Coordinates of C-alpha atoms in Angstrom, one line a residue:
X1 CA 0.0 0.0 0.0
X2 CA 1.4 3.3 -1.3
X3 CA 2.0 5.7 1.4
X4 CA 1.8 9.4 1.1
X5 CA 3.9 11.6 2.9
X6 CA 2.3 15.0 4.1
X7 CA 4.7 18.2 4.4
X8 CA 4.2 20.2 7.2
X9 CA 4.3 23.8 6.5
X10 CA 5.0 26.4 9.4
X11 CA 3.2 29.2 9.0
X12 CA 5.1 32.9 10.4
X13 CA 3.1 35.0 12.1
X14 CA 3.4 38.6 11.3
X15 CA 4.7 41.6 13.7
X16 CA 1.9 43.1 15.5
X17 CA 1.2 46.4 15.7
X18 CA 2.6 46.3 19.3
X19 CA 5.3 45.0 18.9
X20 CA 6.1 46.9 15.5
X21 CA 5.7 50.3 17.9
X22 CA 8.0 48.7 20.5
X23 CA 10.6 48.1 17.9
X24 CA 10.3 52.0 17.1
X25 CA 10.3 53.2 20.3
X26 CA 13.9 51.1 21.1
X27 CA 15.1 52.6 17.6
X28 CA 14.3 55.9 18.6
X29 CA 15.4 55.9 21.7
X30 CA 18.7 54.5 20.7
X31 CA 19.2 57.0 17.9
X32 CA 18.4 59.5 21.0
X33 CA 21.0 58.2 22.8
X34 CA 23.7 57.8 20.2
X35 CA 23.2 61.1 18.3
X36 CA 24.6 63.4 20.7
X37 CA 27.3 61.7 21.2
X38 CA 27.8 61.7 17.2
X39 CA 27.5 65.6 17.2
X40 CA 29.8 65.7 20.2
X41 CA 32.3 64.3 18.5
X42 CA 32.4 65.5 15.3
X43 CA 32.6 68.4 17.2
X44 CA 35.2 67.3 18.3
X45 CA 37.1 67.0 15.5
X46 CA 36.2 70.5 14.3
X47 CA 37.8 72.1 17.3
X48 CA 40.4 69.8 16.4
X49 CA 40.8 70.9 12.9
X50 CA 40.3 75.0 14.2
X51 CA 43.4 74.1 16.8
X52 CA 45.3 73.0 14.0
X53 CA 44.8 75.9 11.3
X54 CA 46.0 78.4 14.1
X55 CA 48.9 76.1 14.9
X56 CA 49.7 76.2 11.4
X57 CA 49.9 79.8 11.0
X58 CA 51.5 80.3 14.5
X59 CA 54.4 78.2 13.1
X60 CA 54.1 80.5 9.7
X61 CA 54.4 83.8 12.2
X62 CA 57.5 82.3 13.4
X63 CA 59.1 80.9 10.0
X64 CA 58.3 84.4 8.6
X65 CA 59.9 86.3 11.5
X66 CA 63.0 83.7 11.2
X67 CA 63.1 85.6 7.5
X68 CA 61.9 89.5 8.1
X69 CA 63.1 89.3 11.5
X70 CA 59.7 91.0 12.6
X71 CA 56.2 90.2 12.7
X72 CA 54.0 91.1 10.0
X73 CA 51.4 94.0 10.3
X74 CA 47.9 93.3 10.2
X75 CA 47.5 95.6 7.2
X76 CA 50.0 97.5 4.9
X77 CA 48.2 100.2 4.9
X78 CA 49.8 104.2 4.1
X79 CA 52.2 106.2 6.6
X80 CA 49.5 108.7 6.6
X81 CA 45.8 109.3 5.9
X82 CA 44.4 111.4 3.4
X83 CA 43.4 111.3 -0.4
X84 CA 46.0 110.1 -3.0
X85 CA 46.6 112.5 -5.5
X86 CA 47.6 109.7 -8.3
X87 CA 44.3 107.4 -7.5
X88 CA 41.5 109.9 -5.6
X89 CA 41.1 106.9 -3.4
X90 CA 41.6 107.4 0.9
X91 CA 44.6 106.0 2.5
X92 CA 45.1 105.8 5.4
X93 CA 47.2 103.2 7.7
X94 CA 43.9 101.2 8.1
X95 CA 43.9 100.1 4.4
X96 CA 45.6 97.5 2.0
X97 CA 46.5 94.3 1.9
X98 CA 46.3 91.6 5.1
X99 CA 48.6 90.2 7.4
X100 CA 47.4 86.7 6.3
X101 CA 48.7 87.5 2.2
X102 CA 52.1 88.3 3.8
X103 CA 51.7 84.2 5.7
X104 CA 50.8 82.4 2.2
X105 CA 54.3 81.5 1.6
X106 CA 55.1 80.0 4.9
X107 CA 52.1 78.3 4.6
X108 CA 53.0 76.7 1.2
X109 CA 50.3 78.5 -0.3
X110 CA 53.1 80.6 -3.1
X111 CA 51.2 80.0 -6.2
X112 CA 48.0 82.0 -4.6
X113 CA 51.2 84.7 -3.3
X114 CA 52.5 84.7 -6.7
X115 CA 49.2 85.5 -8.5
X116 CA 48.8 88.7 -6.1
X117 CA 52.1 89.7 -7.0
X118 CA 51.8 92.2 -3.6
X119 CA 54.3 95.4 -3.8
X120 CA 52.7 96.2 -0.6
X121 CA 51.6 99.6 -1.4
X122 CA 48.0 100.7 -0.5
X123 CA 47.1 102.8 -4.1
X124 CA 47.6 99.5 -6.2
X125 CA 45.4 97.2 -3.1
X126 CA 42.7 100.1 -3.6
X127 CA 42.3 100.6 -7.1
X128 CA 41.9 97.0 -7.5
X129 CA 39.7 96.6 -4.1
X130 CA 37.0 99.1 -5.2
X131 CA 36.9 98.1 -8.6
X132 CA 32.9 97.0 -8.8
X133 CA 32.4 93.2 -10.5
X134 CA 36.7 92.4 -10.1
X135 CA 38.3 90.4 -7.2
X136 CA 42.1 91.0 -6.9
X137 CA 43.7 87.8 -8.2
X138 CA 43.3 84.8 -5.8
X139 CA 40.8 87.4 -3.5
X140 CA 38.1 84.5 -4.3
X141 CA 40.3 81.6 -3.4
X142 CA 38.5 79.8 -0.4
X143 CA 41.8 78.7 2.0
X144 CA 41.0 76.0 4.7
X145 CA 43.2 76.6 7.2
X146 CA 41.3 80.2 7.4
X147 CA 38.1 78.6 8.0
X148 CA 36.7 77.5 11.1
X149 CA 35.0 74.2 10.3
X150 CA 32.4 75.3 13.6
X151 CA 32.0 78.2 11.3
X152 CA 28.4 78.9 10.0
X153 CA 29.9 82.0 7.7
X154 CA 29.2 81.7 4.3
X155 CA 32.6 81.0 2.3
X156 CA 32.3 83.8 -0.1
X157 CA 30.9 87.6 0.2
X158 CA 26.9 87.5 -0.8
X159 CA 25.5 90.7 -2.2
X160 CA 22.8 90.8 0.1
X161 CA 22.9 89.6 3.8
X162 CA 19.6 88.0 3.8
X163 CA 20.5 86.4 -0.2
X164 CA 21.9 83.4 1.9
X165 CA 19.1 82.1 1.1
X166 CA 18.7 79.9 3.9
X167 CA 15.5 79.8 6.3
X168 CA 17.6 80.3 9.5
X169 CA 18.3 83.8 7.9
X170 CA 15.2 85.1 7.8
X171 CA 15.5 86.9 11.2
X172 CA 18.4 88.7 10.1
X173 CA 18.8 92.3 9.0
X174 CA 18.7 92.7 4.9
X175 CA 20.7 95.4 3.8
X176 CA 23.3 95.5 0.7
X177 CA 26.9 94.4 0.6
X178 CA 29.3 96.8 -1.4
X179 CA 29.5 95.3 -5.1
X180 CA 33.2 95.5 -4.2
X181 CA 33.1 93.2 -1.6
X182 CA 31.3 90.5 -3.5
X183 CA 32.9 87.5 -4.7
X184 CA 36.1 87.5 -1.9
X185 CA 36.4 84.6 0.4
X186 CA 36.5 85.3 3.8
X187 CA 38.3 84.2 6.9
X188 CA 37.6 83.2 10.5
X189 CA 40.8 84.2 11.6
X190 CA 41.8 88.0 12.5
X191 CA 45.3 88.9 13.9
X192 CA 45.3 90.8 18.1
X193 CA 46.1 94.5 18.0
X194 CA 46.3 94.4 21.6
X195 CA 43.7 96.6 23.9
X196 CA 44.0 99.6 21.6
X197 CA 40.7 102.2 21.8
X198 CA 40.5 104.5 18.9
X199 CA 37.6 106.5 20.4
X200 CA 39.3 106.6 23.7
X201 CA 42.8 107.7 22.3
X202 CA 44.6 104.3 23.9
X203 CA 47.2 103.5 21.0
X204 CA 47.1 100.0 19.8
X205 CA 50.1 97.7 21.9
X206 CA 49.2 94.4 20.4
X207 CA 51.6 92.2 18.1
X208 CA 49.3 93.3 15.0
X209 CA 48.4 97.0 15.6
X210 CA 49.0 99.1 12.7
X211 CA 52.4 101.0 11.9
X212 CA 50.6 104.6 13.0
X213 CA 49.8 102.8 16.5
X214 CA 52.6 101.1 16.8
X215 CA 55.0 104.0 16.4
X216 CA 52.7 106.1 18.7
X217 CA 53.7 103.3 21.6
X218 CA 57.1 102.7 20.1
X219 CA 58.4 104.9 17.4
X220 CA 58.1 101.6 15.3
X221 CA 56.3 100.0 12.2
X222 CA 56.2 96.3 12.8
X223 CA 57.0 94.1 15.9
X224 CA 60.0 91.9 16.7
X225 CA 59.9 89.3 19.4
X226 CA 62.3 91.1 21.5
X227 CA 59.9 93.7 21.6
X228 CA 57.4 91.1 23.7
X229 CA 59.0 91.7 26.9
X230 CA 55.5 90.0 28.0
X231 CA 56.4 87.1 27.1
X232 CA 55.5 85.6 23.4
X233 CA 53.7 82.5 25.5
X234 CA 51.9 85.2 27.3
X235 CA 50.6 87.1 24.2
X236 CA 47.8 86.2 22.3
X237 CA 49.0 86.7 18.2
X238 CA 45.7 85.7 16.4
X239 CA 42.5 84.4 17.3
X240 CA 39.2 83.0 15.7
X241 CA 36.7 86.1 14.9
X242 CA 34.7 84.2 12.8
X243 CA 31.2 86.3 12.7
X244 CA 29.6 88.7 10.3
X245 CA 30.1 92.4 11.4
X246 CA 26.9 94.1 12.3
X247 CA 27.5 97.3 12.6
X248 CA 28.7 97.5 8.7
X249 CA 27.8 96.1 5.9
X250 CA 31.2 97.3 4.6
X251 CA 33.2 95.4 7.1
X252 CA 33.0 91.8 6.1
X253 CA 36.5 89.7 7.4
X254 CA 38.1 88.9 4.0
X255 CA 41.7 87.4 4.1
X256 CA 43.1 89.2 1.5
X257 CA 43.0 92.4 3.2
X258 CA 41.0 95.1 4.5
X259 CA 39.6 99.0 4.5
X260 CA 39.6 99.2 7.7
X261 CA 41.1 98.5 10.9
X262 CA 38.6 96.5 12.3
X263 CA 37.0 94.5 9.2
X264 CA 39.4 91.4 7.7
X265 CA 42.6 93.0 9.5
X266 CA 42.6 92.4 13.8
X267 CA 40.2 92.1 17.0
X268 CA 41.3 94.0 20.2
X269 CA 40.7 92.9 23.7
X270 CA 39.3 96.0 25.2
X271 CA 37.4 95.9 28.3
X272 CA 34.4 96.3 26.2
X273 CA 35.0 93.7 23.2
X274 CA 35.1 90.4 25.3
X275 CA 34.6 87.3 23.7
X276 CA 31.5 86.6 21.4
X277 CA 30.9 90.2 21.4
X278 CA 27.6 89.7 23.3
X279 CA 26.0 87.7 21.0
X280 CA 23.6 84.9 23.0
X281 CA 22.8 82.4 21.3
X282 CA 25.4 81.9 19.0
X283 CA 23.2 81.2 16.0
X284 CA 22.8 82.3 12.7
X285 CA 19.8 83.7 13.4
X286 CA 21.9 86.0 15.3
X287 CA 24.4 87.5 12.5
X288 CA 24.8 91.1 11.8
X289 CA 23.5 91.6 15.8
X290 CA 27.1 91.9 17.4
X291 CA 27.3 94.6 20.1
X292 CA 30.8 95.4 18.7
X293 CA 33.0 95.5 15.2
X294 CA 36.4 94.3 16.8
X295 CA 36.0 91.6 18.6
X296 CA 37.0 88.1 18.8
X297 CA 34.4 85.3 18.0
X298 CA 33.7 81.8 17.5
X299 CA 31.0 78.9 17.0
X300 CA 32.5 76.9 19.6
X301 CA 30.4 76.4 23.2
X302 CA 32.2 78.5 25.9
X303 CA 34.8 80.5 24.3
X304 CA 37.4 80.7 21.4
X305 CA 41.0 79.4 19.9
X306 CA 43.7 81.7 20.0
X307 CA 47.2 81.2 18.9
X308 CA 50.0 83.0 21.1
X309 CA 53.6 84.3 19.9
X310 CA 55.3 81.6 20.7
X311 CA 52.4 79.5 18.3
X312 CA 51.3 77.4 21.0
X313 CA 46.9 77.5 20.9
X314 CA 44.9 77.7 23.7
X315 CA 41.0 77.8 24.4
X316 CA 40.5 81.1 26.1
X317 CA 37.2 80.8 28.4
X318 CA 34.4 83.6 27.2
X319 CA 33.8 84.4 30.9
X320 CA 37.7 85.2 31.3
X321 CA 38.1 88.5 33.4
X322 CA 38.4 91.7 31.7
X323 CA 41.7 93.1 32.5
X324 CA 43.2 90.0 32.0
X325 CA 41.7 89.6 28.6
X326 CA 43.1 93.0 28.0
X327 CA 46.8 91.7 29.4
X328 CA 47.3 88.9 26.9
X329 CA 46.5 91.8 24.1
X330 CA 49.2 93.8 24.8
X331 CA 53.0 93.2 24.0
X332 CA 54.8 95.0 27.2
X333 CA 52.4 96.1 29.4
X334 CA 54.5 93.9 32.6
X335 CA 51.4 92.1 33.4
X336 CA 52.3 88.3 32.8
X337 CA 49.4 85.7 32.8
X338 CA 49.4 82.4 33.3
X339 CA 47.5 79.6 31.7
X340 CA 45.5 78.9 34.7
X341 CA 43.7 82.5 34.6
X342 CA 42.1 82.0 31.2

């Protein structure tokens, strides 16, 4: 007698809607978990990266002074102001090219130096600066290791605050950029002119003031280390200051150079221009709304990155006391500070 055999076939049971909403909520929570610790450290390795570009050009400052024997200026501007008589443009000490164009070869950046072709003289920097639709050669060259990757700046000048064209913008002021300014990339970086006040009349005593305030202090143009009798471990050479200026349109931080004092060129550490320049949140809902032009300023919680004289880079609290902010500004002022105080 033929037998049959019979195949028993399990049959799966599907998920239930429980249990599907279970397996959700365990996702969810887990991706809850685990995200902030992603941010944190990729955050990480942005401050990480933001250490090292200021490290970088600390080490340029030095390799630059091992070849000029002095410290650049944080802009090669005119020995004096008025209107030159060859161009009809201003001049004044505050304008030409940046302390940043005079680092590019230390920083083996010479092919965008050699495209400037700087002779260092502010009628040339103008004529070409204020010419409406034209970027000076390599002006619209986007250089890492002057951008902050924390940084929520836009990499190149916009014609129109608000044109970002980004919804986190749309509390922002919307007023014009200069047509001249369009197109150059900008920087997170700015070089320390110490705890100079213009409105005050206190001359600038920082590593990066300009030659009319440094030889009002010293009789000098440009700094040498001997001339940090501070200390250069105790003096802070550049720092991040990487927001958009509110108080001009004008004054956007551009490596390549600047038109005034306090636009691409240098922060100052008066009492007034403490860290973050009153700006709470630091958002990008918040640009254009800094109490101040010159200050330092970063993306990073708590305070920013500055590299001192001797190019070491420390994280300088935003909480630090005024007068010793002001201290680590200046290049001789006999107050030494120690690591612990900031």
């Amino acid at each position: 007698m033929k037998k049959w055999n019979y195949c028993r076939y399990s049959v799966r049971r599907a998920f239930t809607l429980v249990e599907l909403l279970v397996v959700i909520a365990i996702i969810g929570a887990l991706v809850a978990l685990l995200l902030p610790a992603v941010q944190a450290a990729r955050e990480a390795a942005r401050r990480m990266q933001c250490q090292n570009n200021l490290k970088q050009m600390g080490l340029a400052l030095q390799n630059y002074h091992s070849a000029y024997r002095h410290f650049p200026l944080s802009v090669y501007g005119a020995d004096k102001s008025g209107i030159n008589s060859t161009t009809g443009f201003p001049e004044s000490e505050e304008q030409g090219y940046g302390w940043s164009v005079a680092l590019l070869p230390h920083l083996e950046l010479n092919p965008l130096y050699e495209q400037i072709n700087p002779d260092w003289k502010p009628s040339p920097f103008l004529v070409a600066f204020y010419q409406t639709g034209k970027i000076i050669p390599a002006g619209e060259s986007e250089i890492s290791v002057f951008r902050c990757p924390s940084s929520a700046m836009p990499s190149h000048v916009p014609n129109v605050f608000s044109a970002l064209e980004a919804p986190q913008y749309q509390n922002t002021r919307d007023f014009p950029v200069p047509e001249h300014m369009v197109g150059y990339a900008t920087s997170d970086y700015r070089a320390c002119a110490g705890a100079q006040d213009s409105a005050g009349g206190i001359p600038g005593n920082g590593m990066f003031a300009t030659s009319s305030e440094l030889k009002k202090v010293s009789g000098k143009s440009f700094v040498r280390m001997k001339d940090v009798t501070d200390g250069l471990s105790n003096t802070i050479a550049l720092g991040e200051s990487a927001y958009v200026i509110g108080q001009e349109p004008s004054k956007w931080p551009v490596w390549i150079g600047g038109v005034e004092e306090d636009e691409s060129a240098h922060f100052e550490t008066k009492n007034q221009n403490i860290i973050n320049c009153g700006i709470s949140p630091k958002s990008v809902e918040n640009f254009g709304l800094a109490t101040d032009d010159a200050c330092a300023f970063s993306w990073h919680d708590g305070g920013a990155y500055f590299c001192f004289g001797d190019a070491s880079v420390h994280f300088v609290n935003e909480t630090i006391d005024f007068q010793t902010y002001r201290y680590l500004g200046n290049i001789d002022d006999g107050n030494l500070i120690s690591d612990v105080q900031f």
